[in-house]
Short mmCIF file of C-alpha atoms in Angstrom, two decimals:
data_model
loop_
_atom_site.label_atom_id
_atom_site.label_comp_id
_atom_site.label_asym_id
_atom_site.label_seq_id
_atom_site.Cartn_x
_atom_site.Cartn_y
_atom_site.Cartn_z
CA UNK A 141 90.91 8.88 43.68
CA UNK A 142 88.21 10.81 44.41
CA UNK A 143 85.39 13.41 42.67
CA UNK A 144 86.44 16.45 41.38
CA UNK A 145 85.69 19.86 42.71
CA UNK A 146 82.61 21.54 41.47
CA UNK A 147 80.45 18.26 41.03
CA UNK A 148 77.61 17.79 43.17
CA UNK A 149 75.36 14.38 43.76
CA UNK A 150 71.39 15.66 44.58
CA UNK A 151 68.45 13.92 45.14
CA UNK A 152 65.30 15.54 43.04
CA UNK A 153 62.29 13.44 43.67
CA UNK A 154 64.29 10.86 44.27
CA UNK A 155 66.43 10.55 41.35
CA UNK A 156 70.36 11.27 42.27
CA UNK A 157 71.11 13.88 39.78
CA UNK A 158 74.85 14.69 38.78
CA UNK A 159 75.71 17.88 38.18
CA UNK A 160 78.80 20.41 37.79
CA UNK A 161 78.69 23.50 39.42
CA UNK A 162 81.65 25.50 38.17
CA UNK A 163 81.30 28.74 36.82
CA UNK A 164 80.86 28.60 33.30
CA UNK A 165 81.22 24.72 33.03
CA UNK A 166 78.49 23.63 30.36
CA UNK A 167 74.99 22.20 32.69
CA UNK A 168 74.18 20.21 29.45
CA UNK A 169 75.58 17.47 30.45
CA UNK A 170 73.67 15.36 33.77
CA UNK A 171 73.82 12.59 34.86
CA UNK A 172 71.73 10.36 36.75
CA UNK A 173 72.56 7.17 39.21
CA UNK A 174 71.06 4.57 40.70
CA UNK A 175 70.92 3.74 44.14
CA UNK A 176 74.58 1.63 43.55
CA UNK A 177 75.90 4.50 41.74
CA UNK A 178 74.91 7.14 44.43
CA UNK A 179 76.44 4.84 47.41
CA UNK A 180 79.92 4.23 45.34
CA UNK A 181 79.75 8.57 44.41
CA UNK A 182 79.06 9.33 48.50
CA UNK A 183 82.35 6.98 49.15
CA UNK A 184 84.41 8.92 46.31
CA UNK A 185 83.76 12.10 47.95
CA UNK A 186 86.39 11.64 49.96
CA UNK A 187 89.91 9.56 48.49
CA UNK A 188 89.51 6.10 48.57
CA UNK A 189 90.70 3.21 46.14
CA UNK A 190 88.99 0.90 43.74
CA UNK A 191 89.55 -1.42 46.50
CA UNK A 192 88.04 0.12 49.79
CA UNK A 193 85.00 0.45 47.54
CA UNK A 194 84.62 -3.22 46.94
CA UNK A 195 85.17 -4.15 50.72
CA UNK A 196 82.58 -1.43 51.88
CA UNK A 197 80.05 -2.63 49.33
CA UNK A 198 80.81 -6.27 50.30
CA UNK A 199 79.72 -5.64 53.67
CA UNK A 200 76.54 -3.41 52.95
CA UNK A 201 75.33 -5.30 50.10
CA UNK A 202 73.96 -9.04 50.05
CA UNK A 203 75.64 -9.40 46.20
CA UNK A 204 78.62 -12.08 44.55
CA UNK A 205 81.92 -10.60 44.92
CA UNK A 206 82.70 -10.81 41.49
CA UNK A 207 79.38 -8.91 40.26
CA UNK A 208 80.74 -6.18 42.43
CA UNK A 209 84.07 -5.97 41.46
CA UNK A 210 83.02 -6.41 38.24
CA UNK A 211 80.18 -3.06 39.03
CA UNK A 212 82.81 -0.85 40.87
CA UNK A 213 85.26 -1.21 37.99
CA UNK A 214 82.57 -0.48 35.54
CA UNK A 215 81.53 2.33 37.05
CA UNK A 216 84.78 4.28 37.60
CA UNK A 217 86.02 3.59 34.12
CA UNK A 218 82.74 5.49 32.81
CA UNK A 219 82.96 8.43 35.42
CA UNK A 220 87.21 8.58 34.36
CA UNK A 221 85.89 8.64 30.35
CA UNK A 222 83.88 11.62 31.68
CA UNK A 223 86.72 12.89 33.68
CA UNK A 224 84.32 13.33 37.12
CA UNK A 225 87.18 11.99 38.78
CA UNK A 226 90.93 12.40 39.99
CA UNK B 162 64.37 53.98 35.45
CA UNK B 163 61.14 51.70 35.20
CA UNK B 164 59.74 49.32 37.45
CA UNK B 165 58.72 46.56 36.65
CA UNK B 166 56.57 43.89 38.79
CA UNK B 167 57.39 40.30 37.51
CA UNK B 168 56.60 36.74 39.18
CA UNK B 169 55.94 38.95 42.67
CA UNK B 170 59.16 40.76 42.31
CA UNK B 171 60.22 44.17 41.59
CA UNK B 172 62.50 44.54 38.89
CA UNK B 173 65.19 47.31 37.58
CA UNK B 174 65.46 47.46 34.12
CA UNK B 175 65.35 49.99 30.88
CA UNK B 176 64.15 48.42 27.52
CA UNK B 177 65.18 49.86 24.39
CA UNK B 178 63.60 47.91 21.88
CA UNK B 179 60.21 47.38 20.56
CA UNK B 180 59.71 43.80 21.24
CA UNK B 181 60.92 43.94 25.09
CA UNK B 182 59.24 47.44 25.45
CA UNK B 183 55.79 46.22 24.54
CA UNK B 184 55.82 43.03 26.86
CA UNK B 185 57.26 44.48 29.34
CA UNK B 186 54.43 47.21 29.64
CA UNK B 187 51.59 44.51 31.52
CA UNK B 188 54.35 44.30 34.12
CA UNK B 189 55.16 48.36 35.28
CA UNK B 190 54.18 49.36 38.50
CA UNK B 191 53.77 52.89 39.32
CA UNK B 192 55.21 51.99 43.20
CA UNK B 193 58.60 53.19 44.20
CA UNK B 194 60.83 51.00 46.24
CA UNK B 195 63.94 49.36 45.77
CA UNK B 196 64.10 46.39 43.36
CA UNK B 197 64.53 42.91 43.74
CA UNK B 198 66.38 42.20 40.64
CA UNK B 199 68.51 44.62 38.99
CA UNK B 200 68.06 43.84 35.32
CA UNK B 201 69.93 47.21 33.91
CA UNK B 202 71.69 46.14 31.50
CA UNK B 203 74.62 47.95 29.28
CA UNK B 204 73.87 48.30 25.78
CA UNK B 205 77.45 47.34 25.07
CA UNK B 206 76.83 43.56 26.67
CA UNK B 207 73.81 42.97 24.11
CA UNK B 208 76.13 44.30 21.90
CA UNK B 209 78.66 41.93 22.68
CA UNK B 210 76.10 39.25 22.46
CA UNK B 211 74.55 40.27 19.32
CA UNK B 212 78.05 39.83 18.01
CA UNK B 213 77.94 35.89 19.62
CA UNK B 214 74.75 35.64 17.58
CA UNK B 215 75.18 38.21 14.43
CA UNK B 216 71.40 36.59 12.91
CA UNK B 217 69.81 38.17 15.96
CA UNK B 218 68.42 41.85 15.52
CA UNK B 219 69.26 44.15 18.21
CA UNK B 220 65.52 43.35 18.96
CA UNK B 221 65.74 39.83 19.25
CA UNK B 222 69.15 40.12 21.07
CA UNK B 223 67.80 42.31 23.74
CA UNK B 224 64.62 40.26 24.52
CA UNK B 225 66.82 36.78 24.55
CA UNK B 226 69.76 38.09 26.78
CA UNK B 227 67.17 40.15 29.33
CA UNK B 228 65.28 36.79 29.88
CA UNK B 229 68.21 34.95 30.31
CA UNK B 230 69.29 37.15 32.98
CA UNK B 231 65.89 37.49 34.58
CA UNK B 232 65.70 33.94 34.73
CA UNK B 233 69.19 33.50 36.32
CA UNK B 234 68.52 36.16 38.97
CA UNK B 235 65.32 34.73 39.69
CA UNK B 236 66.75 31.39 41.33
CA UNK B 237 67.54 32.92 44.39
CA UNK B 238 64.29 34.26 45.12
CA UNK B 239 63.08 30.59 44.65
CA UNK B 240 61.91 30.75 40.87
CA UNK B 241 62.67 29.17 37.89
CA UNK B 242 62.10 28.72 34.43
CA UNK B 243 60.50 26.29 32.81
CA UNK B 244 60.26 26.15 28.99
CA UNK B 245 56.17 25.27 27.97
CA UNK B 246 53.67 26.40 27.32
CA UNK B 247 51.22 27.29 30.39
CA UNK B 248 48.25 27.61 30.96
CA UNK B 249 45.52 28.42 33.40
CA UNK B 250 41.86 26.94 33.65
CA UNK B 251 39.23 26.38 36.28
CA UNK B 252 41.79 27.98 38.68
CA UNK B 253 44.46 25.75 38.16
CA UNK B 254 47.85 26.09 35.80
CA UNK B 255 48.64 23.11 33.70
CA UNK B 256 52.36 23.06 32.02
CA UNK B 257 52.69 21.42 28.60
CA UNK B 258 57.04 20.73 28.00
CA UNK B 259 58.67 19.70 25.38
CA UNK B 260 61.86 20.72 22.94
CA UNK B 261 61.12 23.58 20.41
CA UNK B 262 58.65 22.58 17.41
CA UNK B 263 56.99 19.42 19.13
CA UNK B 264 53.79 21.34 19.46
CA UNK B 265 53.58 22.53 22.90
CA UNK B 266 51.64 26.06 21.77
CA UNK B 267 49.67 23.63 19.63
CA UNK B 268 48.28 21.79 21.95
CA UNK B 269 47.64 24.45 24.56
CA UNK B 270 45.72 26.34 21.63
CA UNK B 271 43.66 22.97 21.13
CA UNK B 272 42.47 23.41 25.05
CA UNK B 273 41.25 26.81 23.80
CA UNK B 274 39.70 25.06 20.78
CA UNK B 275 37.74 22.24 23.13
CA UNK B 276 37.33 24.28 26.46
CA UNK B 277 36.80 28.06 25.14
CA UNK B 278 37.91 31.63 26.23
CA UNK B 279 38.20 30.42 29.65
CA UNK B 280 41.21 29.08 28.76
CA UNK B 281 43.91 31.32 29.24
CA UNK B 282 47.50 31.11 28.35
CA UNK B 283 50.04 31.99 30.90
CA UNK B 284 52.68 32.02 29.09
CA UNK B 285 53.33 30.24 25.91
CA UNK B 286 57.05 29.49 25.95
CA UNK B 287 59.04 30.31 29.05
CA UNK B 288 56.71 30.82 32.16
CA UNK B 289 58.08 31.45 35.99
CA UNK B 290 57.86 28.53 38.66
CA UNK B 291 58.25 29.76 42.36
CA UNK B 292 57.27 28.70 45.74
CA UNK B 293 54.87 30.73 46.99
CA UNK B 294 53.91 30.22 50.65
CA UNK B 295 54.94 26.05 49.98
CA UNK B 296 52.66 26.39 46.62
CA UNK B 297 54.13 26.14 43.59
CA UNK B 298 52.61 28.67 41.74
CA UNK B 299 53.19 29.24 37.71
CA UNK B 300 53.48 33.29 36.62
CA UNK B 301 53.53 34.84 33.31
CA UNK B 302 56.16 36.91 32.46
CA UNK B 303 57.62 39.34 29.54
CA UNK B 304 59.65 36.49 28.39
CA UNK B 305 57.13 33.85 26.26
CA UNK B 306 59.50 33.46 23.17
CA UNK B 307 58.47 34.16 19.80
CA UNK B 308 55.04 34.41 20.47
CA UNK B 309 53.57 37.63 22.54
CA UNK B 310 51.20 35.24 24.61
CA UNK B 311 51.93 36.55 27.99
CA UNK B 312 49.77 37.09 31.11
CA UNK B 313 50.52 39.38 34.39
CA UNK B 314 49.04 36.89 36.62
CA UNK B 315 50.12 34.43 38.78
CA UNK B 316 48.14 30.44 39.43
CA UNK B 317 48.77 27.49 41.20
CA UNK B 318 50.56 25.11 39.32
CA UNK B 319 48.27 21.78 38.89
CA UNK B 320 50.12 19.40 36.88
CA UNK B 321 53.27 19.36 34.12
CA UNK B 322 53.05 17.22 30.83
CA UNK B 323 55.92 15.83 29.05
CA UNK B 324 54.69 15.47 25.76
CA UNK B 325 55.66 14.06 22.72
CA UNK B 326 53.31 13.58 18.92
CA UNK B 327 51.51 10.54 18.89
CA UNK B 328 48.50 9.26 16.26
CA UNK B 329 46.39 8.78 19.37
CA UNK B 330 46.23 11.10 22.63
CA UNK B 331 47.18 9.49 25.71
CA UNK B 332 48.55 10.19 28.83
CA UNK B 333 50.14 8.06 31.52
CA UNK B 334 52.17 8.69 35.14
CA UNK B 335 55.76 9.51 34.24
CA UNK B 336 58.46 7.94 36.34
CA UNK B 337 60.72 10.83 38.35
CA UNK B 338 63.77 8.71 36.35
CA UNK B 339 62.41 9.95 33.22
CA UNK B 340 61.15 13.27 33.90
CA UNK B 341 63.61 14.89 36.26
CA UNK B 342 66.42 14.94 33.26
CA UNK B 343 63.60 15.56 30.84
CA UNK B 344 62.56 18.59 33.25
CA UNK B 345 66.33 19.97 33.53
CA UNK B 346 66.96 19.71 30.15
CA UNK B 347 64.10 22.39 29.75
CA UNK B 348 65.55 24.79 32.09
CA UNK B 349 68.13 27.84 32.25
CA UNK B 350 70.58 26.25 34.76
CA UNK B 351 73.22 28.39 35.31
CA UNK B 352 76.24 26.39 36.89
CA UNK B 353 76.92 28.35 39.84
CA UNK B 354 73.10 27.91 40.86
CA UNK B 355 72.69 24.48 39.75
CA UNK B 356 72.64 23.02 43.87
CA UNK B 357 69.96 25.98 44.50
CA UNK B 358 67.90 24.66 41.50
CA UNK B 359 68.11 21.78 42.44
CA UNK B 360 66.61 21.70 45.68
CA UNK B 361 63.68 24.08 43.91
CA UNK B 362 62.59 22.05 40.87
CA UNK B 363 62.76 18.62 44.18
CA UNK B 364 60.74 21.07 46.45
CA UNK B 365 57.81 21.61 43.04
CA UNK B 366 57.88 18.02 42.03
CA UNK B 367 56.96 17.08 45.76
CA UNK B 368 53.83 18.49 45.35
CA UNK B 369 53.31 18.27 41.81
CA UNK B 370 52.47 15.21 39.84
CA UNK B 371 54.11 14.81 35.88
CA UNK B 372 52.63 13.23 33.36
CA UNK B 373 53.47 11.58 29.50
CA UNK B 374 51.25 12.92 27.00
CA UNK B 375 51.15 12.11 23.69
CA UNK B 376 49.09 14.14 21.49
CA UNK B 377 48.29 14.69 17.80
CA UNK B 378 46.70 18.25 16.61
CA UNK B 379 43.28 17.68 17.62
CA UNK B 380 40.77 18.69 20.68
CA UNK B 381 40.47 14.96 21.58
CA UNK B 382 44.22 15.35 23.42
CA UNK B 383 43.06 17.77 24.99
CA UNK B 384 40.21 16.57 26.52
CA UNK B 385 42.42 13.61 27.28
CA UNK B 386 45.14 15.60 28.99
CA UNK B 387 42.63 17.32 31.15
CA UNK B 388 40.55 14.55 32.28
CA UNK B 389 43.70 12.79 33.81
CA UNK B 390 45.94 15.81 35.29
CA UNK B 391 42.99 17.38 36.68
CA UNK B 392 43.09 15.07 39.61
#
């Protein structure tokens, strides 16, 4: 899976801002992540699985396994309900 | 064709109607050169939006869709819109933000009531942001929504104010979690510019601090607005 085309991750004042930048696609709509959320969107750039997610975060962050897994799979069921990714 | 000179940039465009016509006229230049922003504009595609919005007179329709297009041309010259009311005092330009009928012309008019004449409104509704030599500076344009309070000048922006009614004025640091989706929900962001917006309304907040005011209809919130985003 990985983001679809036209959404972009930016940093404005340090906030990561979520936006979609096809042509007539509505603006209305941002969203905002934290600094969790911005490292799991940077690894969905590119295709990965639920699972190379987990193993990268369990190596770069000093957190249970199961609050991870538990974050990761939280996470891409809410950007799949707003169909940012494929 | 007239020439117009808007937020430091020349721009193309014909008005037909009254309301466009007679804010516009501040802005024409007498120079001849080629323009930055081509803003003529069929009749036919305010037609076609007139027929979108069929309440709209051909007035209304021709003042909305122009600024909408001005706005979206000016990104790439490193402008944007913001929609508050501005102002300019002592030399600086204070922005006042908020979603339509929260009071931002309200309180701007109550620095006018506690500080005087010297007060000067920018523009009450829609004013231009852009980057001027690393400065974010605030212009007035033709463009200041239902109200005609509109200034050809340009002044460095100070300070932006969320603001919201309260029973007592006060004002507090806002956290850039808060007021950078606050901020972009009070902007024309067409989709196709959204990354170049982006890294314009980051590049302004860098230098610009933003505050949370909370104001009732009275000179004190004023006074309380200014003592604190003065610096």
């Amino acid at each position: 899976m990985k983001i679809k085309e036209g959404y972009i991750l930016r940093e404005v004042a340090g906030t990561n801002v979520v936006v979609n930048t096809k042509e007539g696609a509505n603006l209305g709509r941002m969203i905002t992540l934290n600094a969790s959320g911005a490292y799991i969107w940077k690894l969905l750039e590119n295709d990965c699985t639920e699972e190379d997610i987990i193993s990268s975060m369990l190596s770069d962050f000093d957190a249970d396994a199961d609050v991870i897994r538990r974050d990761v799979n939280a996470f891409i069921a809410k950007m799949r309900e707003a169909g940012i990714i494929e | 064709m007239a020439l117009y000179r808007i937020a430091a940039l020349y721009v193309k465009m014909e008005p037909r109607f009254k309301t466009l016509v007679s804010q516009s006229e501040a802005y024409l230049t007498n120079e001849s050169r080629a323009p930055d922003i081509d803003l003529m504009i069929p009749p036919e595609r305010i037609k076609a939006y007139n027929d979108v919005y069929p309440y709209l007179s051909e007035d209304d329709a021709e003042y909305i869709f122009y600024g909408g297009a001005f706005y979206s041309k000016l990104i790439p010259f490193g402008g944007f819109m913001l929609h508050s009311s501005a102002l300019a005092y002592e030399g600086n330009a204070y922005l006042f933000s908020a979603n339509s009928g929260v009071g931002k012309s309200t309180h701007t008019s109550m620095w006018q009531k506690a500080f005087g004449e010297c007060v000067r409104i920018i523009n009450d509704d829609k004013p231009a942001i852009r980057l001027i030599d690393g400065v974010p500076t605030v212009f007035g344009t033709p463009f200041s929504g239902k109200t005609d309070k509109n200034l050809n000048i340009s002044v460095p922006l100070k300070a932006i104010a969320c603001i919201s009614r309260a029973e007592v004025p006060e004002i507090s640091p806002m956290s850039p979690e808060k007021y950078v989706p606050f901020l972009l929900g009070q902007m024309i962001r067409p989709a196709a510019k959204a990354d170049m917006l982006l890294g314009l309304l980051d590049g302004v907040l860098k230098k610009t601090p933003v505050y949370d005011l909370k104001c009732n209809i009275s000179t004190d919130s004023a006074i309380v607005a200014y003592n604190t985003m003065k610096g």
